[in-house]
Amino acid sequence: MNKILGVIVSVDGDISQVGMYRMSNDAEIIWNGEILVGPKVGAMLTILQNDVRIIAKVINEKVIDQRNSVKSQEFDNRYHKNSVNRIISLKTQGVIENGQFKVTSRYVPMIGNEVTVTSKEDINLIFGIKNNAPCISIGKTIFENKRLNVPINELFASHIGIFGNTGSGKSNTLHKLYLNLFQSKYREKIFQKSRFFVFDFNGEYRGKSIFGLDDSLRKIININTQDSKKTDKILLDKETFLDGDILVMLFDAKRGTQAPFLLRSLKKYKSISENNNRLAKMEVGLLKKLLSDFKHTAPDIEQEWIEVFEKYILKDIQDQQISYLKNQLEDLSNLKKVSSTGYINSAETKYFKEEKNKNYFYRGEKFSDSAKEFFNDLTSYIEKGLDNSNVFKKFKIFMAFQMVYITAWNNNNAKYLSPLLNRISNVLNNLEATIQVRDKTEVEKYYKPLTIISFLKSNLTIKRIIPMLLAKMIYNAQKERVSKKKSVTTTTHLIIDEAHNILGSVKSSSDYWQNKRLSAFEEIIKEGRKFGFFLTIASQRPADISPTIMSQLHNFFIHRLVNDEDLAMIENTMPTLDHASFNMIPSLGQGEAVLTGKGFPISIFAKIDHASKNYRPKSDDVSLTDIWS
């Protein structure tokens, strides 16, 4: 038997007005042993229509005086006892039919339908929890004061957005969601079948007990560009580092000349980079070509080749041959060109020793034996230098020689490509301190089921580069696993706190780097779900997040927001957020949030549980009096 509170007295679209009975004015109602919320703004009520229960939310209330209408100050008798009727307005949310809650416009309230309190069972159906469905508890609903269980499948197999001003509780919500997931009965299989990566820009998730895990399941990587001796390393696989699109973004290669040059060079590098002897012979072959074709090359181009050799190879040579090598390079630098006989030395006392022809290096399209011997020495030293170089230095060496090659017969290229070479050197120097490139097997073993990367002590360049590189790598790895299995048997979850640091909307069409970086993340969020790759982002400024990324989120946890731009972004992005719920966002208290999205058929107001001090992230408000005491 239902507790009848009132009756529908008017209907206007999805808004109905209810004339309330006198006994229905309590804030809470005890019914069938349950304490149920009374008919106040934000509460759920049920409209009875035959076998269908129409669920509606209270959006406002007022009283109508039934007896008195005199408005003079002297004879005003309005609003006395037994003189008024209470009228509340309801907005239809959906219906419960055949044991399921559905959002549909098939049923509408009718005048004369009775209105009753909404039962606990119906509340569970409304909140998206079907009987025996896997769920976790994260708090209590604000109006119903019931434990809030959120569905695991509908929530975590989706892209999630958590937004709120500083101090509103968004970091606690993010942490609580995954803490309770990791402590659920699925814990063992979660860490066998799924991997979680957290990008932590403020260093909030570095505590010993964060997410309730120990070091066997959790790895915390602290990126420190302020002190290279104290920084941890990120491991990338070679395929990710040598991805053409990524390198074009990293080096900000312009589309006209720089990007084509970079991509052509990269293609050549990939074909030869595994064979250092072959690579060394190629660079020495370039020197031979510069010397033999001196009539057509740029002036003194061989000197630029020598400068590259001295910068990257010679300074690392520590054996007894260093003096000999320096003398030979000096002799090579002093060669003068003559039109008929090739290269001769500028000083008779300095020449490459050759028994029969002491004064020539190259003549008649042939190099002297001493020159050939010198080329072999150069090849040996370059190969040794490449053997002792990491992937970053090796790539810098190759690109520097490529610069010599591309400008040798067209010196005009130099003014376009020199800035690119400088950027390549600067970016790789930054990466060298924080990244190591390894094969896929080693990379796979390096990361734990939960890996937290802290960028608290990183410079701006690293904050922008590493998240993109790592996101691209783990996304490609997940796609590859799904492609091999032809089904999703494992998942990857990327969690980005303070996401506006890397997902900010593009302010200018000329910001090529920002456009390309956003394109990478937009591909992930658009295509990731079908490959078992899911994104969770948290930010205090949703208006700063790319609208494309915002539009692809499936579920939202909205804490207090007061900025008009942020509120406008929320209103335009979330079709499941009704106007009454939207208007309450600026007045939410700490830890309170409105939940909306595909996992929640209607908007839910909840107070998220606060994790214990041992577990929660380092985002508590500062107590000045404690400091001063």
XYZ file of C-alpha atoms in Angstrom:
629
model
C 0.000 0.000 0.000
C 1.373 3.395 -0.981
C 1.421 6.496 1.177
C -0.547 9.043 -0.897
C 0.773 12.588 -0.550
C -1.379 14.493 -3.029
C -2.948 14.576 -6.466
C -2.006 16.049 -9.876
C -3.975 19.270 -10.441
C -2.346 20.558 -13.642
C -0.007 19.329 -16.382
C 2.131 21.421 -18.733
C 4.451 19.239 -20.809
C 6.829 17.461 -18.434
C 5.964 19.846 -15.565
C 3.081 18.883 -13.282
C 1.560 20.586 -10.256
C 0.429 18.615 -7.235
C -2.102 19.660 -4.629
C -0.652 18.281 -1.411
C -2.603 16.775 1.462
C -2.034 18.231 4.919
C -0.219 15.244 6.363
C 2.456 15.470 3.644
C 4.432 18.465 4.887
C 7.149 16.622 6.819
C 10.791 16.769 5.614
C 11.099 13.017 6.273
C 8.452 10.295 6.296
C 8.610 6.905 8.023
C 7.015 4.320 5.781
C 7.204 0.516 6.034
C 10.113 0.811 8.469
C 12.104 3.047 6.130
C 12.880 6.739 6.590
C 12.012 8.292 3.251
C 12.609 11.844 2.083
C 9.623 14.166 2.208
C 8.373 16.207 -0.754
C 10.997 18.957 -0.723
C 12.932 20.515 -3.610
C 15.289 17.961 -5.149
C 13.430 14.933 -3.788
C 11.926 12.135 -5.881
C 8.196 11.385 -5.870
C 6.191 8.735 -7.696
C 3.103 9.429 -9.791
C 0.780 6.406 -9.942
C -0.803 5.706 -13.318
C -2.352 2.250 -13.497
C 0.561 -0.254 -13.398
C 3.157 2.361 -14.359
C 5.034 4.419 -11.797
C 6.125 7.770 -13.224
C 9.168 9.141 -11.405
C 9.382 12.922 -10.990
C 11.622 15.395 -9.167
C 10.379 18.291 -7.031
C 11.590 21.517 -8.639
C 9.675 24.145 -6.624
C 6.835 24.631 -4.154
C 4.366 27.372 -3.196
C 1.080 27.898 -1.369
C -2.275 29.105 -2.666
C -4.721 30.840 -0.363
C -8.129 29.230 -0.857
C -10.312 31.543 1.215
C -9.001 35.086 1.494
C -8.033 37.549 -1.187
C -8.095 40.866 0.677
C -4.689 42.499 0.296
C -5.157 45.716 2.295
C -2.860 46.159 5.268
C -5.830 46.502 7.646
C -7.881 43.486 6.577
C -5.210 41.076 5.283
C -6.261 37.605 6.499
C -4.300 35.568 3.983
C -2.153 32.554 4.885
C -3.849 31.728 8.157
C -4.333 28.204 9.423
C -6.761 26.174 7.296
C -6.599 28.897 4.653
C -3.849 27.620 2.316
C -3.048 24.670 0.106
C 0.516 23.602 -0.595
C 1.346 23.205 -4.293
C 4.543 21.574 -5.531
C 5.857 21.350 -9.106
C 7.292 18.098 -10.462
C 9.497 17.500 -13.480
C 9.110 14.049 -15.032
C 12.319 11.983 -15.019
C 11.186 8.618 -16.374
C 9.057 5.602 -15.537
C 9.396 2.289 -13.755
C 7.818 -0.470 -15.810
C 8.337 -4.219 -15.547
C 10.915 -3.767 -12.819
C 13.130 -1.362 -14.805
C 13.637 2.388 -14.798
C 13.430 3.941 -18.259
C 13.911 7.483 -19.473
C 10.997 7.879 -21.889
C 8.275 10.334 -22.860
C 5.792 7.587 -23.534
C 3.971 8.191 -20.257
C 2.957 11.619 -18.977
C 1.128 12.553 -15.768
C -2.607 13.177 -15.956
C -4.874 15.282 -13.746
C -6.187 13.119 -10.973
C -3.112 10.816 -10.782
C -2.105 10.306 -7.181
C 1.394 11.108 -5.944
C 3.247 8.980 -3.424
C 6.665 8.669 -1.802
C 9.293 6.766 -3.787
C 10.272 3.426 -2.260
C 13.816 2.293 -1.510
C 13.578 -0.359 -4.229
C 12.536 2.199 -6.795
C 15.326 4.535 -5.680
C 17.844 1.765 -6.409
C 16.326 1.223 -9.843
C 16.399 4.951 -10.541
C 20.035 5.179 -9.529
C 20.931 2.540 -12.074
C 21.607 -0.414 -9.774
C 19.827 -3.502 -11.013
C 19.331 -6.479 -8.755
C 22.674 -8.211 -8.058
C 24.516 -5.841 -10.425
C 28.221 -5.350 -9.529
C 28.629 -2.040 -7.719
C 30.707 -0.098 -5.204
C 29.542 2.298 -2.517
C 31.044 5.794 -2.572
C 28.809 7.887 -0.330
C 25.239 8.869 0.446
C 22.575 10.606 -1.563
C 21.921 14.105 -0.220
C 18.131 14.167 -0.400
C 17.290 10.503 0.214
C 20.150 9.936 2.716
C 20.702 6.463 1.262
C 23.968 4.674 0.596
C 24.963 5.426 -2.978
C 26.067 2.425 -4.962
C 27.465 3.135 -8.402
C 27.545 0.457 -11.124
C 31.046 -0.836 -11.876
C 30.474 -1.755 -15.513
C 28.546 1.343 -16.561
C 31.006 3.646 -14.787
C 34.520 2.265 -15.240
C 33.952 1.010 -18.795
C 33.450 4.634 -19.806
C 35.234 7.974 -19.960
C 34.739 9.896 -16.697
C 34.919 13.614 -15.961
C 35.341 14.985 -12.418
C 35.111 18.760 -12.091
C 35.023 21.267 -9.244
C 36.668 24.347 -7.812
C 39.723 24.068 -5.561
C 38.673 22.594 -2.211
C 35.367 21.221 -3.506
C 36.446 17.575 -3.127
C 37.209 16.461 -6.684
C 40.576 14.849 -5.784
C 38.901 12.913 -2.978
C 36.172 11.746 -5.388
C 38.717 10.559 -7.954
C 40.692 8.719 -5.291
C 37.587 7.260 -3.618
C 36.268 5.815 -6.873
C 39.426 3.841 -7.582
C 40.219 3.060 -3.942
C 36.838 1.339 -3.541
C 37.183 -0.381 -6.916
C 40.580 -1.792 -5.906
C 39.136 -2.957 -2.576
C 36.161 -4.680 -4.183
C 35.786 -8.441 -4.516
C 37.238 -8.173 -8.049
C 40.610 -6.939 -6.734
C 42.707 -9.961 -7.714
C 41.446 -10.142 -11.299
C 41.539 -6.363 -11.691
C 45.322 -6.358 -11.389
C 45.712 -9.401 -13.619
C 43.582 -8.039 -16.449
C 43.878 -4.252 -16.226
C 46.478 -1.534 -15.920
C 46.015 1.926 -14.458
C 48.169 5.005 -15.114
C 47.809 8.244 -13.143
C 49.206 11.576 -14.362
C 49.631 13.606 -11.167
C 50.572 17.238 -11.842
C 50.404 18.469 -8.244
C 52.036 15.540 -6.447
C 48.851 14.632 -4.542
C 49.010 10.865 -5.114
C 52.448 9.968 -3.744
C 51.490 8.740 -0.266
C 52.615 5.325 0.947
C 49.054 3.979 1.184
C 47.555 5.837 -1.772
C 44.772 3.856 -3.440
C 45.180 1.257 -0.692
C 48.036 -0.520 -2.507
C 51.593 -1.443 -1.587
C 54.716 -1.375 -3.746
C 54.070 -4.824 -5.187
C 51.129 -3.455 -7.162
C 51.934 0.258 -7.317
C 54.844 2.187 -8.808
C 55.350 5.905 -8.171
C 57.596 7.716 -10.663
C 58.773 11.176 -9.606
C 59.934 13.245 -12.585
C 62.376 15.874 -11.330
C 63.859 18.267 -13.878
C 65.230 20.450 -11.082
C 67.750 17.802 -10.008
C 68.740 15.203 -12.603
C 70.299 12.986 -9.909
C 66.975 12.618 -8.087
C 64.642 12.029 -11.005
C 63.047 8.708 -11.850
C 62.876 7.523 -15.442
C 60.032 6.947 -17.833
C 60.505 3.942 -20.138
C 59.299 4.226 -23.741
C 59.472 1.649 -26.496
C 61.351 2.472 -29.689
C 58.231 2.391 -31.851
C 56.632 5.173 -29.805
C 59.725 7.354 -29.737
C 60.310 6.999 -33.494
C 56.683 7.630 -34.450
C 56.653 10.263 -37.180
C 53.559 12.121 -35.957
C 54.957 12.297 -32.437
C 58.354 13.612 -33.540
C 56.727 16.253 -35.741
C 54.830 17.398 -32.626
C 57.816 17.172 -30.298
C 60.097 19.196 -32.533
C 57.367 21.586 -33.684
C 58.333 20.893 -37.297
C 56.646 23.359 -39.637
C 54.615 21.879 -42.456
C 56.313 23.677 -45.352
C 59.935 22.457 -45.254
C 60.748 21.123 -41.793
C 58.137 18.363 -41.403
C 58.853 16.752 -44.831
C 62.608 16.874 -44.114
C 62.086 15.300 -40.682
C 59.834 12.523 -41.985
C 62.175 11.654 -44.881
C 65.126 11.577 -42.516
C 63.203 9.435 -40.025
C 62.337 6.909 -42.725
C 66.018 6.600 -43.643
C 67.020 6.383 -39.965
C 64.593 3.534 -39.245
C 65.957 1.532 -42.168
C 69.559 1.792 -41.012
C 69.640 2.638 -37.288
C 70.062 -0.959 -36.085
C 73.366 -1.308 -37.978
C 75.913 1.180 -36.624
C 78.613 0.086 -39.081
C 76.336 0.740 -42.014
C 75.275 4.075 -40.541
C 78.921 5.107 -40.032
C 79.795 4.144 -43.599
C 76.878 6.221 -44.855
C 78.120 9.337 -43.056
C 81.691 8.860 -44.256
C 80.285 8.256 -47.739
C 78.653 11.666 -47.426
C 82.063 13.224 -46.715
C 83.545 11.500 -49.777
C 80.729 12.861 -51.926
C 81.246 16.377 -50.587
C 84.964 16.216 -51.367
C 84.616 14.670 -54.817
C 81.739 16.880 -55.980
C 83.287 20.120 -54.717
C 82.359 21.977 -57.901
C 78.636 21.701 -57.149
C 78.432 21.833 -53.359
C 78.084 24.830 -51.073
C 81.362 26.529 -50.113
C 83.175 24.902 -47.206
C 80.384 22.366 -46.694
C 82.982 19.725 -45.768
C 83.927 21.968 -42.847
C 80.361 21.638 -41.518
C 80.698 17.849 -41.717
C 83.938 18.098 -39.701
C 82.217 20.285 -37.089
C 79.485 17.663 -36.615
C 82.120 14.962 -36.223
C 84.073 17.021 -33.701
C 80.944 17.952 -31.712
C 79.460 14.481 -31.348
C 82.290 11.970 -31.927
C 85.746 13.454 -31.380
C 85.144 14.796 -27.880
C 84.367 11.278 -26.620
C 87.500 9.679 -28.040
C 89.967 9.098 -25.223
C 92.622 6.827 -26.746
C 96.124 7.506 -28.094
C 94.828 8.167 -31.608
C 93.229 11.466 -30.622
C 96.251 13.567 -31.668
C 96.516 11.804 -35.026
C 92.819 12.291 -35.677
C 92.951 15.993 -34.820
C 95.925 16.518 -37.139
C 94.214 14.719 -39.992
C 91.033 16.765 -39.538
C 93.093 19.939 -39.496
C 94.778 18.883 -42.748
C 91.345 18.167 -44.231
C 90.120 21.602 -43.172
C 93.072 23.244 -44.893
C 92.547 21.620 -48.283
C 91.987 23.990 -51.194
C 90.005 23.240 -54.311
C 91.513 23.499 -57.802
C 89.484 23.038 -60.931
C 91.635 20.550 -62.829
C 93.438 18.353 -60.376
C 91.045 18.116 -57.467
C 92.033 18.860 -53.871
C 95.605 19.875 -52.959
C 96.992 20.977 -49.649
C 97.304 24.653 -48.842
C 100.719 24.194 -47.250
C 103.422 21.898 -48.569
C 104.350 20.953 -45.042
C 100.856 19.637 -44.304
C 99.630 16.789 -46.391
C 98.281 13.286 -46.133
C 101.312 11.065 -46.491
C 101.376 9.087 -49.704
C 104.552 7.613 -51.084
C 104.140 8.407 -54.790
C 102.039 11.579 -54.766
C 102.728 13.514 -51.608
C 100.733 16.586 -52.507
C 97.317 15.297 -53.431
C 94.263 14.003 -51.584
C 91.822 13.532 -54.451
C 92.706 13.623 -58.134
C 91.238 12.203 -61.290
C 88.110 11.034 -59.478
C 90.207 8.912 -57.130
C 91.203 9.284 -53.506
C 94.772 8.592 -52.465
C 95.573 5.549 -50.388
C 96.242 7.729 -47.350
C 92.797 9.314 -47.822
C 91.182 5.893 -48.008
C 92.982 4.877 -44.828
C 91.741 8.035 -43.139
C 88.159 7.327 -44.240
C 88.408 3.872 -42.697
C 89.587 5.453 -39.449
C 86.658 7.870 -39.509
C 84.226 5.019 -40.107
C 85.660 3.108 -37.160
C 85.440 6.091 -34.821
C 81.893 6.992 -35.865
C 80.764 3.400 -35.382
C 82.368 3.320 -31.942
C 80.704 6.635 -31.079
C 77.298 5.304 -32.152
C 77.839 2.121 -30.133
C 78.415 4.224 -27.008
C 75.459 6.602 -27.622
C 71.949 6.311 -26.259
C 68.997 6.635 -28.623
C 68.767 10.401 -28.119
C 72.397 11.170 -28.937
C 72.378 8.725 -31.821
C 69.373 10.446 -33.341
C 70.989 13.873 -32.845
C 74.150 12.661 -34.635
C 72.139 11.315 -37.545
C 70.022 14.466 -37.904
C 73.106 16.721 -37.739
C 74.720 14.814 -40.627
C 71.374 14.893 -42.479
C 71.418 18.659 -42.138
C 74.820 18.737 -43.828
C 73.518 16.460 -46.585
C 70.331 18.429 -47.281
C 72.132 21.793 -47.440
C 75.214 20.692 -49.361
C 73.627 21.108 -52.804
C 71.018 23.713 -51.818
C 72.331 26.088 -49.224
C 68.992 27.940 -49.114
C 67.606 25.068 -47.037
C 69.863 26.048 -44.153
C 67.832 29.060 -43.045
C 64.653 26.948 -42.876
C 66.137 23.858 -41.272
C 68.649 25.289 -38.793
C 65.895 26.300 -36.295
C 64.490 22.770 -36.476
C 67.896 21.254 -35.692
C 68.204 23.528 -32.650
C 64.753 22.486 -31.405
C 65.595 18.809 -31.914
C 68.731 19.220 -29.820
C 66.930 21.129 -27.041
C 63.974 18.730 -26.827
C 66.168 15.628 -26.831
C 68.397 17.130 -24.131
C 65.275 17.580 -21.985
C 64.063 14.049 -22.655
C 67.466 12.444 -22.085
C 67.330 13.260 -18.367
C 63.901 11.710 -17.818
C 63.295 9.056 -20.481
C 64.944 5.799 -21.445
C 64.059 4.003 -24.669
C 63.921 0.230 -24.439
C 62.315 -2.680 -26.262
C 58.659 -3.532 -25.602
C 59.362 -6.493 -23.333
C 61.451 -4.436 -20.922
C 58.926 -1.596 -20.966
C 56.072 -3.998 -20.189
C 57.888 -5.322 -17.113
C 58.825 -1.869 -15.849
C 55.298 -0.622 -15.143
C 53.114 -2.010 -12.344
C 49.334 -2.608 -12.407
C 49.008 0.933 -11.013
C 51.651 3.445 -12.090
C 51.567 7.025 -10.804
C 53.698 9.615 -12.603
C 54.230 12.780 -10.574
C 55.110 15.975 -12.470
C 55.291 18.178 -9.350
C 58.968 19.058 -9.955
C 58.895 18.978 -13.756
C 59.413 21.910 -16.063
C 56.682 22.950 -18.480
C 58.281 21.229 -21.478
C 58.349 17.840 -19.763
C 54.789 18.298 -18.458
C 53.624 18.676 -22.019
C 55.788 16.039 -23.687
C 55.872 12.988 -21.410
C 52.098 12.650 -20.874
C 51.551 12.643 -24.625
C 54.337 10.118 -25.264
C 53.232 7.790 -22.495
C 49.523 8.075 -23.397
C 50.311 7.259 -27.018
C 52.438 4.264 -26.026
C 49.942 2.651 -23.643
C 47.073 3.331 -26.059
C 48.911 1.684 -28.972
C 49.857 -1.248 -26.737
C 46.201 -1.737 -25.746
C 45.078 -1.547 -29.383
C 47.699 -4.125 -30.354
C 46.557 -6.540 -27.628
C 42.930 -6.252 -28.709
C 43.834 -6.649 -32.379
C 45.728 -9.874 -31.658
C 42.967 -11.343 -29.487
C 40.201 -9.918 -31.717
C 38.291 -9.078 -28.533
C 38.745 -7.014 -25.372
C 40.202 -9.331 -22.719
C 42.321 -6.697 -20.930
C 41.791 -2.989 -20.282
C 43.912 0.110 -19.725
C 42.725 3.076 -17.660
C 44.396 6.498 -17.896
C 43.643 8.914 -15.038
C 44.644 12.575 -15.483
C 44.339 14.912 -12.506
C 44.420 18.670 -13.231
C 43.819 17.749 -16.860
C 43.717 21.358 -18.074
C 47.547 21.230 -17.973
C 47.643 19.113 -21.137
C 44.103 19.046 -22.534
C 43.530 22.780 -22.790
C 41.453 23.975 -25.724
C 43.318 25.538 -28.653
C 43.338 29.329 -28.450
C 44.777 29.908 -31.927
C 44.706 27.985 -35.190
C 48.429 28.740 -35.564
C 49.303 26.857 -32.371
C 50.492 23.800 -34.288
C 51.969 21.984 -31.297
C 48.785 22.371 -29.244
C 46.627 21.262 -32.168
C 48.652 18.109 -32.787
C 48.879 17.213 -29.098
C 45.144 17.590 -28.673
C 44.588 15.510 -31.810
C 46.489 12.661 -30.179
C 44.319 12.724 -27.043
C 41.133 13.274 -29.053
C 41.876 10.115 -31.021
C 42.300 8.228 -27.752
C 39.012 9.431 -26.288
C 37.062 8.942 -29.528
C 38.336 5.464 -30.362
C 39.612 4.148 -27.029
C 36.407 2.662 -25.676
C 36.111 -0.011 -28.369
C 39.699 -1.089 -27.625
C 39.211 -1.249 -23.848
C 41.024 2.024 -23.170
C 39.236 4.357 -20.753
C 40.034 7.907 -19.664
C 39.260 9.647 -16.364
C 39.994 13.368 -16.168
C 39.697 15.784 -13.249
C 39.980 19.543 -13.461
C 39.006 22.728 -11.648
C 38.478 24.503 -14.982
C 36.251 22.498 -17.358
C 36.023 25.565 -19.619
C 39.754 25.144 -20.347
C 39.359 21.547 -21.523
C 38.997 20.918 -25.259
C 35.260 20.864 -26.154
C 35.873 17.770 -28.301
C 37.243 15.884 -25.310
C 34.445 17.133 -23.038
C 31.825 15.973 -25.528
C 33.197 12.411 -25.477
C 32.920 11.926 -21.702
C 30.187 9.521 -20.627
C 29.838 10.076 -16.872
C 30.312 13.198 -14.762
C 30.905 14.024 -11.108
C 30.306 17.770 -10.762
C 31.374 19.476 -7.543
C 30.921 23.146 -6.758
C 31.610 25.460 -9.708
C 30.958 29.198 -9.706
C 32.735 30.551 -12.791
C 30.269 31.430 -15.552
C 32.464 29.957 -18.298
C 32.818 26.662 -16.437
C 29.088 26.491 -15.803
C 28.347 27.244 -19.456
C 30.653 24.414 -20.548
C 28.918 22.021 -18.140
C 25.460 23.080 -19.307
C 26.344 22.686 -22.987
C 28.138 19.350 -22.559
C 25.771 17.305 -20.392
C 22.389 16.498 -21.928
C 21.416 14.380 -18.918
C 21.740 17.297 -16.470
C 18.351 18.913 -15.870
C 18.037 22.645 -15.304
C 17.039 22.362 -11.643
C 20.133 20.268 -10.880
C 22.330 22.634 -12.867
C 21.142 25.611 -10.807
C 22.259 23.888 -7.598
C 25.908 23.393 -8.659
C 27.199 26.760 -7.319
C 25.741 26.036 -3.871
C 27.151 22.531 -3.387
C 29.118 21.994 -0.177
C 32.562 20.411 0.173
C 32.438 16.778 -0.909
C 28.986 17.158 -2.442
C 28.533 16.449 -6.130
C 25.888 15.929 -8.750
C 26.322 12.666 -10.664
C 25.039 12.477 -14.210
C 25.705 10.550 -17.401
C 25.130 7.174 -18.990
C 25.722 5.344 -15.728
C 23.076 7.460 -13.995
C 19.703 7.680 -15.766
C 18.889 10.838 -13.813
C 20.957 13.431 -11.972
C 21.898 12.306 -8.447
C 23.084 14.559 -5.633
C 25.511 12.808 -3.333
C 27.961 13.403 -0.526
C 31.108 11.455 -1.374
C 32.715 9.603 1.546
C 35.962 11.108 2.766
C 38.808 8.596 2.774
C 40.774 8.160 5.980
C 43.851 10.332 6.416
C 46.171 7.408 5.698
C 44.678 6.865 2.255
C 43.526 10.168 0.879
C 45.546 12.346 -1.512
C 47.526 15.347 -0.271
C 44.870 17.883 -1.136
C 43.487 18.873 2.269
C 42.903 22.537 3.012
C 45.737 24.238 4.883
C 44.965 25.072 8.521
C 46.864 28.257 9.273
C 46.154 28.100 13.015
C 47.711 24.617 13.175
C 50.810 25.967 11.423
C 50.977 29.019 13.655
C 50.468 26.951 16.786
